Coordinates of C-alpha atoms and ligand atoms in Angstrom, one line a residue:
Chain E
X147 CA 97.5 102.9 103.7
X148 CA 100.8 101.0 104.1
X149 CA 104.1 102.4 103.1
X150 CA 105.8 100.4 100.6
X151 CA 109.4 100.4 101.7
X152 CA 108.6 97.4 103.9
X153 CA 107.1 95.5 100.9
X154 CA 110.4 95.4 99.1
X155 CA 112.3 94.3 102.1
X156 CA 114.1 91.0 101.5
X157 CA 113.8 90.3 105.3
X158 CA 110.1 90.5 104.8
X159 CA 110.2 87.9 102.0
X160 CA 112.1 85.6 104.4
X161 CA 109.6 86.3 107.1
X162 CA 106.7 85.2 105.0
X163 CA 108.6 82.2 103.8
X164 CA 109.4 81.2 107.4
X165 CA 105.7 81.7 108.3
X166 CA 104.6 79.6 105.4
X167 CA 107.0 76.8 106.3
X168 CA 105.8 76.9 109.9
X169 CA 102.1 76.9 109.3
X170 CA 101.6 74.5 106.4
X171 CA 100.7 71.0 107.5
X172 CA 99.0 69.6 104.4
X173 CA 99.3 69.9 100.6
X174 CA 97.4 72.8 99.1
X175 CA 96.8 73.9 95.5
X176 CA 96.5 77.6 95.0
X177 CA 95.7 79.3 91.7
X178 CA 96.8 82.8 90.9
X179 CA 94.4 84.4 88.4
X180 CA 96.4 87.2 86.9
X181 CA 99.1 86.6 84.3
X182 CA 101.1 89.4 85.8
X183 CA 101.2 87.4 89.1
X184 CA 102.3 84.3 87.1
X185 CA 105.0 86.3 85.5
X186 CA 106.2 87.6 88.8
X187 CA 106.1 84.3 90.6
X188 CA 108.2 82.6 87.9
X189 CA 110.5 85.5 87.3
X190 CA 111.5 85.9 90.9
X191 CA 111.9 82.2 91.6
X192 CA 109.2 82.3 94.2
X193 CA 107.8 78.9 93.1
X194 CA 111.1 77.2 94.1
X195 CA 111.1 78.9 97.6
X196 CA 107.7 77.8 98.7
X197 CA 107.2 74.8 101.0
X198 CA 106.8 71.7 98.9
X199 CA 103.2 71.2 100.1
X200 CA 102.1 74.4 98.3
X201 CA 101.5 74.0 94.6
X202 CA 100.8 77.1 92.6
X203 CA 98.8 76.6 89.5
X204 CA 98.6 79.4 86.9
X205 CA 95.1 80.6 86.0
X206 CA 93.6 81.9 82.8
X207 CA 94.5 85.5 83.7
X208 CA 96.1 86.6 80.4
X209 CA 93.5 88.1 78.0
X210 CA 95.8 87.5 75.1
X211 CA 96.1 83.8 76.0
X212 CA 92.3 83.2 76.0
X213 CA 91.4 85.1 72.9
X214 CA 90.0 82.5 70.5
X215 CA 91.6 81.8 67.2
X216 CA 88.4 82.8 65.4
X217 CA 88.6 86.4 66.8
X218 CA 92.2 86.8 65.6
X219 CA 91.0 85.5 62.2
X220 CA 88.3 88.1 62.2
X221 CA 90.7 90.9 63.1
X222 CA 92.9 89.8 60.2
X223 CA 89.9 89.6 57.9
X224 CA 88.9 93.1 58.7
X225 CA 92.4 94.4 57.9
X226 CA 93.0 92.3 54.8
X227 CA 89.6 92.1 53.2
X228 CA 87.7 95.2 54.5
X229 CA 90.7 97.5 54.2
X230 CA 90.4 98.9 57.7
X231 CA 93.2 100.2 59.9
X232 CA 93.3 97.6 62.6
X233 CA 94.7 98.9 65.9
X234 CA 95.8 96.6 68.6
X235 CA 97.8 96.3 71.8
X236 CA 101.3 95.1 71.0
X237 CA 101.0 91.7 72.7
X238 CA 98.2 90.5 70.4
X239 CA 100.4 90.7 67.3
X240 CA 102.3 87.5 67.4
X241 CA 99.4 85.3 68.6
X242 CA 98.7 82.8 65.8
X243 CA 95.2 82.7 64.3
X244 CA 94.1 79.7 62.3
X245 CA 96.3 80.7 59.3
X246 CA 98.5 83.5 60.5
X247 CA 99.1 86.1 63.1
X248 CA 98.4 89.8 62.9
X249 CA 102.1 90.4 62.5
X250 CA 102.2 88.2 59.5
X251 CA 99.2 89.9 58.0
X252 CA 101.0 93.3 58.6
X253 CA 104.1 92.0 56.9
X254 CA 101.8 91.0 54.0
X255 CA 100.7 94.6 53.6
X256 CA 97.6 94.9 55.9
X257 CA 97.4 98.2 57.8
X258 CA 97.8 97.0 61.4
X259 CA 99.1 99.4 64.0
X260 CA 100.2 99.0 67.6
X261 CA 98.7 101.5 70.0
X262 CA 99.3 102.1 73.7
X263 CA 95.8 103.1 74.3
X264 CA 92.4 102.7 72.6
X265 CA 92.1 106.5 72.8
X266 CA 94.9 106.8 70.3
X267 CA 92.9 104.7 67.9
X268 CA 90.0 107.2 68.2
X269 CA 92.5 110.0 67.6
X270 CA 93.7 108.2 64.5
X271 CA 90.1 107.9 63.2
X272 CA 89.7 111.6 63.8
X273 CA 92.7 112.4 61.7
X274 CA 91.9 110.0 58.9
X275 CA 88.1 110.4 58.2
X276 CA 88.3 108.6 54.9
X277 CA 89.5 105.4 56.6
X278 CA 87.7 102.9 58.8
X279 CA 89.6 102.4 62.1
X280 CA 88.9 99.3 64.2
X281 CA 90.3 98.8 67.7
X282 CA 90.8 95.1 68.7
X283 CA 89.4 95.6 72.2
X284 CA 91.0 92.8 74.1
X285 CA 91.3 92.7 77.9
X286 CA 90.0 91.9 81.4
X287 CA 88.0 94.2 83.5
X288 CA 91.1 96.4 84.0
X289 CA 91.2 97.4 80.4
X290 CA 87.4 97.6 79.8
X291 CA 87.0 101.2 81.1
X292 CA 89.5 102.5 78.6
X293 CA 88.0 100.5 75.7
X294 CA 84.5 101.7 76.7
X295 CA 85.7 105.2 77.0
X296 CA 87.0 105.1 73.4
X297 CA 83.5 104.3 72.2
X298 CA 81.9 107.1 74.2
X299 CA 84.6 109.5 73.0
X300 CA 84.2 108.5 69.4
X301 CA 80.4 109.1 69.7
X302 CA 80.9 112.5 71.3
X303 CA 83.3 113.4 68.5
X304 CA 80.6 112.3 66.0
X305 CA 83.0 109.8 64.3
X306 CA 81.4 107.3 61.9
X307 CA 84.7 105.6 61.1
X308 CA 85.6 104.1 64.5
X309 CA 84.5 100.8 65.9
X310 CA 85.7 98.1 68.3
X311 CA 86.1 94.4 67.8
X312 CA 85.1 93.6 71.4
X313 CA 87.0 90.6 72.9
X314 CA 86.6 91.1 76.6
X315 CA 86.8 88.5 79.3
X316 CA 85.6 88.6 82.9
X317 CA 87.3 87.0 85.8
X318 CA 84.6 85.7 88.2
X319 CA 82.7 83.5 85.7
X320 CA 86.0 81.9 84.7
X321 CA 86.8 81.2 88.3
X322 CA 83.4 79.5 88.6
X323 CA 84.0 77.5 85.4
X324 CA 87.3 76.3 86.8
X325 CA 85.8 75.4 90.2
X326 CA 83.0 73.5 88.5
X327 CA 85.3 71.5 86.3
X328 CA 85.7 68.0 87.8
X329 CA 89.2 67.7 86.5
X330 CA 90.5 70.7 88.6
X331 CA 91.2 70.8 92.3
X332 CA 91.9 74.3 93.4
X333 CA 91.9 74.9 97.2
X334 CA 92.2 78.7 97.1
X335 CA 92.6 81.6 94.7
X336 CA 94.7 84.7 94.6
X337 CA 92.4 87.2 92.8
X338 CA 93.8 89.8 90.5
X339 CA 94.5 93.1 92.2
X340 CA 94.1 95.4 89.2
X341 CA 90.9 93.8 88.0
X342 CA 89.5 94.4 91.5
X343 CA 90.8 98.0 91.4
X344 CA 88.0 98.5 88.8
X345 CA 85.3 96.0 89.8
X346 CA 85.8 95.9 93.6
X347 CA 85.5 92.8 95.6
X348 CA 81.7 92.2 96.0
X349 CA 81.4 89.8 93.0
X350 CA 83.7 87.3 94.7
X351 CA 81.5 86.9 97.8
X352 CA 79.1 84.5 96.2
X353 CA 82.0 82.3 94.9
X354 CA 83.5 82.1 98.3
X355 CA 80.1 81.1 99.8
X356 CA 79.1 78.7 97.1
X357 CA 82.4 76.8 96.7
X358 CA 83.8 77.4 100.2
X359 CA 87.0 78.5 98.7
X360 CA 89.2 81.2 100.2
X361 CA 89.9 84.1 97.8
X362 CA 92.6 86.6 98.5
X363 CA 92.8 89.8 96.4
X364 CA 96.5 90.1 95.8
X365 CA 99.0 92.5 94.2
X366 CA 101.7 91.4 91.7
X367 CA 105.0 92.1 93.5
X368 CA 106.9 89.3 95.2
X369 CA 106.1 90.4 98.7
X370 CA 102.4 90.9 97.8
X371 CA 102.3 87.4 96.4
X372 CA 103.9 85.8 99.4
X373 CA 101.6 87.7 101.7
X374 CA 98.6 86.6 99.6
X375 CA 99.7 83.0 99.7
X376 CA 100.3 83.2 103.4
X377 CA 96.8 84.6 104.0
X378 CA 95.3 81.9 101.8
X379 CA 97.2 79.1 103.6
X380 CA 96.2 80.5 107.0
X381 CA 92.6 80.2 106.0
X382 CA 93.0 76.7 104.6
X383 CA 94.8 75.4 107.6
X384 CA 92.1 76.8 109.9
X385 CA 89.4 75.3 107.7
X386 CA 88.0 78.8 106.8
X387 CA 86.8 80.2 103.5
X388 CA 86.7 84.0 103.4
X389 CA 87.2 86.8 101.0
X390 CA 90.3 88.8 102.0
X391 CA 92.2 91.8 100.6
X392 CA 96.0 91.7 100.6
X393 CA 96.2 94.7 98.2
X394 CA 94.5 97.2 100.5
X395 CA 96.8 99.9 99.5
X396 CA 95.3 99.9 96.0
X397 CA 92.0 98.0 96.0
X398 CA 88.9 99.4 97.6
X399 CA 86.0 97.1 98.4
X400 CA 83.6 98.9 96.0
X401 CA 86.2 99.4 93.2
X402 CA 86.0 102.4 90.9
X403 CA 82.3 103.3 90.3
X404 CA 83.1 105.8 87.6
X405 CA 84.9 103.1 85.7
X406 CA 82.1 100.6 86.3
X407 CA 79.5 103.1 85.0
X408 CA 81.5 103.7 81.9
X409 CA 81.8 100.0 81.2
X410 CA 78.1 99.4 81.7
X411 CA 77.1 102.3 79.5
X412 CA 78.8 100.7 76.5
X413 CA 78.9 97.0 77.1
X414 CA 76.4 94.3 78.0
X415 CA 77.5 91.1 79.7
X416 CA 77.5 88.3 77.1
X417 CA 78.6 84.6 76.7
X418 CA 82.1 84.3 75.6
X419 CA 84.4 81.7 74.2
X420 CA 87.7 81.3 76.0
X421 CA 90.5 79.7 74.0
X422 CA 91.2 76.2 75.3
X423 CA 88.4 76.4 77.8
X424 CA 85.3 76.8 75.7
X425 CA 82.2 79.0 76.0
X426 CA 81.6 80.3 79.5
X427 CA 78.2 81.9 80.1
X428 CA 78.2 85.6 80.9
X429 CA 82.0 85.9 80.9
X430 CA 82.5 88.7 78.3
X431 CA 81.3 92.0 77.0
X432 CA 79.4 92.8 73.8
X433 CA 78.7 96.3 72.6
X434 CA 75.2 97.5 73.6
X435 CA 72.6 98.2 71.0
X436 CA 72.8 101.9 71.7
X437 CA 76.3 101.8 70.4
X438 CA 75.8 99.3 67.5
X439 CA 77.4 101.8 65.1
X440 CA 80.6 101.4 67.0
X441 CA 80.5 97.6 67.0
X442 CA 82.8 96.2 64.3
X443 CA 81.0 92.9 64.5
X444 CA 77.7 94.5 63.3
X445 CA 79.3 97.2 61.2
X446 CA 81.2 94.7 59.0
X447 CA 78.6 91.9 59.4
X448 CA 80.9 89.3 60.9
X449 CA 79.3 85.9 61.3
X450 CA 79.9 84.0 64.5
X451 CA 83.5 82.9 64.9
X452 CA 84.7 79.7 63.4
X453 CA 85.2 76.6 65.5
X454 CA 88.5 76.0 67.2
X455 CA 91.0 74.0 65.3
X456 CA 93.4 72.0 67.4
X457 CA 97.1 71.8 66.6
X458 CA 97.8 69.8 69.7
X459 CA 98.4 72.9 72.0
X460 CA 97.5 72.0 75.6
X461 CA 96.5 75.6 76.5
X462 CA 93.1 74.4 77.9
X463 CA 94.7 72.2 80.5
X464 CA 97.4 74.8 81.2
X465 CA 94.8 77.6 81.7
X466 CA 92.7 75.5 84.1
X467 CA 95.8 74.5 86.1
X468 CA 95.5 70.8 85.2
X469 CA 98.8 70.7 83.5
X470 CA 102.1 72.5 83.9
X471 CA 103.8 74.0 80.9
X472 CA 106.8 71.6 80.9
X473 CA 104.4 68.7 80.8
X474 CA 103.2 69.7 77.4
X475 CA 105.1 67.6 74.8
X476 CA 105.6 70.6 72.5
X477 CA 107.0 72.9 75.3
X478 CA 110.4 74.2 74.2
X479 CA 110.5 71.6 71.4
X480 CA 108.3 72.7 68.6
X481 CA 106.7 75.5 70.7
X482 CA 108.9 78.5 71.7
X483 CA 108.2 82.2 72.0
X484 CA 109.8 82.7 68.6
X485 CA 107.4 80.2 67.1
X486 CA 104.5 79.8 69.4
X487 CA 101.9 77.1 68.9
X488 CA 99.5 78.6 71.4
X489 CA 98.8 81.9 73.1
X490 CA 100.3 81.0 76.5
X491 CA 103.7 80.9 74.7
X492 CA 103.2 84.3 73.1
X493 CA 102.5 86.7 75.9
X494 CA 105.1 87.2 78.6
X495 CA 102.1 86.8 81.0
X496 CA 101.3 83.4 79.6
X497 CA 102.3 80.5 81.8
X498 CA 104.3 78.7 79.0
X499 CA 106.3 81.8 78.0
X500 CA 107.0 82.7 81.7
X501 CA 108.4 79.2 82.3
X502 CA 110.3 79.3 79.1
X503 CA 112.0 82.6 79.8
X504 CA 112.6 82.4 83.5
X505 CA 112.4 79.0 85.0
X506 CA 115.3 77.5 83.1
X507 CA 116.1 73.8 83.6
X508 CA 113.8 73.2 86.6
X509 CA 110.7 74.1 84.7
X510 CA 108.8 71.0 85.8
X511 CA 109.0 72.0 89.5
X512 CA 106.9 74.2 91.6
Chain S
X261 CA 98.7 93.3 80.0
X262 CA 96.8 94.3 83.1
X263 CA 99.8 96.2 84.4
X264 CA 99.0 99.6 85.8
X265 CA 101.8 102.0 86.1
X266 CA 101.9 104.9 88.7
X267 CA 102.8 108.4 87.7
X268 CA 102.5 112.0 88.9
X269 CA 99.8 114.3 87.5
X270 CA 101.8 117.4 86.6
X271 CA 99.0 119.5 85.1
X272 CA 95.6 119.3 83.6
X273 CA 96.0 119.8 79.9
X274 CA 93.5 121.5 77.6
X275 CA 90.3 119.5 77.7
X276 CA 89.5 117.7 74.5
X277 CA 85.8 118.4 75.2
X278 CA 83.4 118.7 78.1
X279 CA 83.8 115.2 79.5
X280 CA 87.3 114.3 78.5
X281 CA 89.6 115.8 81.1
X282 CA 93.2 115.0 80.2
X283 CA 96.3 115.5 82.2
X284 CA 100.0 115.4 81.7
X285 CA 101.4 112.6 83.8
X286 CA 105.1 112.0 84.5
X287 CA 106.3 108.5 84.7
X288 CA 109.8 109.0 86.1
X289 CA 110.3 111.8 83.6
X290 CA 108.5 110.3 80.6
X291 CA 105.5 112.5 80.1
X292 CA 102.2 111.1 78.7
X293 CA 98.8 112.5 78.1
X294 CA 96.4 110.5 80.3
X295 CA 92.6 110.5 80.4
X296 CA 91.2 111.5 83.8
X297 CA 87.5 110.5 83.3
X298 CA 87.7 107.7 85.9
X299 CA 89.4 109.9 88.5
X300 CA 87.4 113.2 88.6
X301 CA 88.9 113.9 92.0
X302 CA 92.5 113.9 90.7
X303 CA 94.4 117.2 90.9
X304 CA 97.9 118.2 90.0
X305 CA 100.5 116.7 92.3
X306 CA 98.4 113.6 92.8
X307 CA 99.8 110.2 91.9
X308 CA 97.7 108.1 89.6
X309 CA 97.7 104.4 88.6
X310 CA 97.5 104.5 84.8
X311 CA 96.5 101.6 82.5
X312 CA 96.5 102.0 78.7
X313 CA 96.2 105.7 78.8
X314 CA 93.5 106.0 81.4
X315 CA 94.0 106.8 85.1
X316 CA 92.3 104.1 87.2
X317 CA 92.8 105.4 90.7
X318 CA 94.6 108.0 92.8
X319 CA 97.2 106.3 94.9
X320 CA 99.4 107.2 97.8
X321 CA 102.7 108.9 96.8
X322 CA 104.9 106.5 98.7
X323 CA 103.1 103.6 97.1
X324 CA 103.5 105.1 93.7
X325 CA 107.2 105.9 94.0
X326 CA 108.0 102.4 95.3
X327 CA 105.9 100.6 92.7
X328 CA 107.5 102.6 89.9
X329 CA 111.0 101.9 91.3
X330 CA 110.1 98.2 91.4
X331 CA 108.8 98.1 87.9
X332 CA 111.9 100.0 86.7
X333 CA 114.2 97.6 88.5
X334 CA 112.6 94.5 87.0
X335 CA 112.4 96.1 83.5
X336 CA 108.6 96.1 83.2
X337 CA 108.2 99.6 81.8
X338 CA 108.6 98.9 78.1
X339 CA 105.0 100.0 77.4
X340 CA 106.1 103.5 78.4
X341 CA 108.4 103.5 75.4
X342 CA 109.4 107.2 75.2
X343 CA 109.6 106.8 71.4
X344 CA 105.9 106.2 71.3
X345 CA 104.4 109.0 73.5
X346 CA 100.7 109.6 73.5
X347 CA 101.2 112.8 71.8
X348 CA 98.0 114.1 70.2
X349 CA 99.9 115.5 67.3
X350 CA 101.7 112.3 66.5
X351 CA 99.9 109.1 65.8
X352 CA 102.1 106.0 66.4
X353 CA 102.5 103.9 63.3
X354 CA 101.5 106.7 60.9
Ligands
LIG636 S1 103.9 74.8 75.4 FE1 103.0 75.6 73.5 S2 101.8 74.0 72.7 FE2 102.2 73.4 74.8 S3 100.5 74.3 75.9 FE3 102.0 75.9 75.9 S4 101.5 77.2 74.2 FE4 100.4 75.2 73.9

């Protein structure tokens, strides 16, 4: 395992930049999957330091950004009409649904609470047996073990007043959907380090083989990102397509088996709608029949989510890397983090908000 | 929201039940109760990568300290808000 002092070294940043400038001979488009990586690339100004041949496009890697309007509407419905205590991670609160956001519903009197962990929501259900508690279980593979664990825990405690509104998204099917879209042209991917901490690397092998696209599992700090980009460009320049791991100090090839087992004991893989992208087969999790009593969808007999209404937000093109935030006509005009029109402007890991906060005037570049 | 924050496992706290081993984890002095189900090998003194109240992996000490320092420097630790500890006796928002 590598010691990290060298990863924070500015000289190392310069070294990777020099290497990149030296080895790049052609234009390449690289997509980083994780919103945390987008945030870091923009915040640290890395996009402006890269050789001009390298274009970074920002992937769909922010679970908040891809949560469909219909699911937010359902969460609000549960809180307002069914009188449940709806618990959510904080970053979901300002995302606009069709009519309003969770925050607006809360201001209107709905019992909506921010929790740091789904296990807190279970604890809340335990202390308030007369109330129904629903946890809005949003997240990528990284968050799935905690959400699954909350269900297992609630069952072990014999709780009948805890359920989850499952809104999980999975990374590899989204990568395939992006690669299969004729409008996109991605030469290489930086895969999300913390997703792979849980799931391991094996599920990326078939994507590399099928699409002949280099995938580099990468961390989220500046030097990680520069090293990941360098590894991808080296492969591209050599005409290779391999699965590599930049984040070896954290990611093991097989991931965390305990976490995978917990996920698979509670959730089945299911089709899932991604905001702005549409339905991607086998790209989400639904609660298994064995845990139906803990599935808010079945418990409160929610019908399939309503169709997407379009307010002009270009999130789909942004999340697939076809368009940059500043190219959206609403960016910074009628759409700001204070008054977001779409989810990528809400979460600090969304590409639009990252550009708005950190990229300043030169937002169209990079 | 996929950020995982490293912290040091100070002690194993009273188990909630047979399966749910919990530990007290220090994030630069902020103590939180963390679920250890995914890291059965974790022992006091180990550094853990923690995400939404669950330890995902045991990590190297040097890695943990440097990553924590980095997150602190760039101000990415707001989710460890010490005003909202995972304290089993206090439910945030209630
Ligand atoms: S700037 Fe606003 S409206 Fe445009 S794509 Fe981003 S979130 Fe949507």
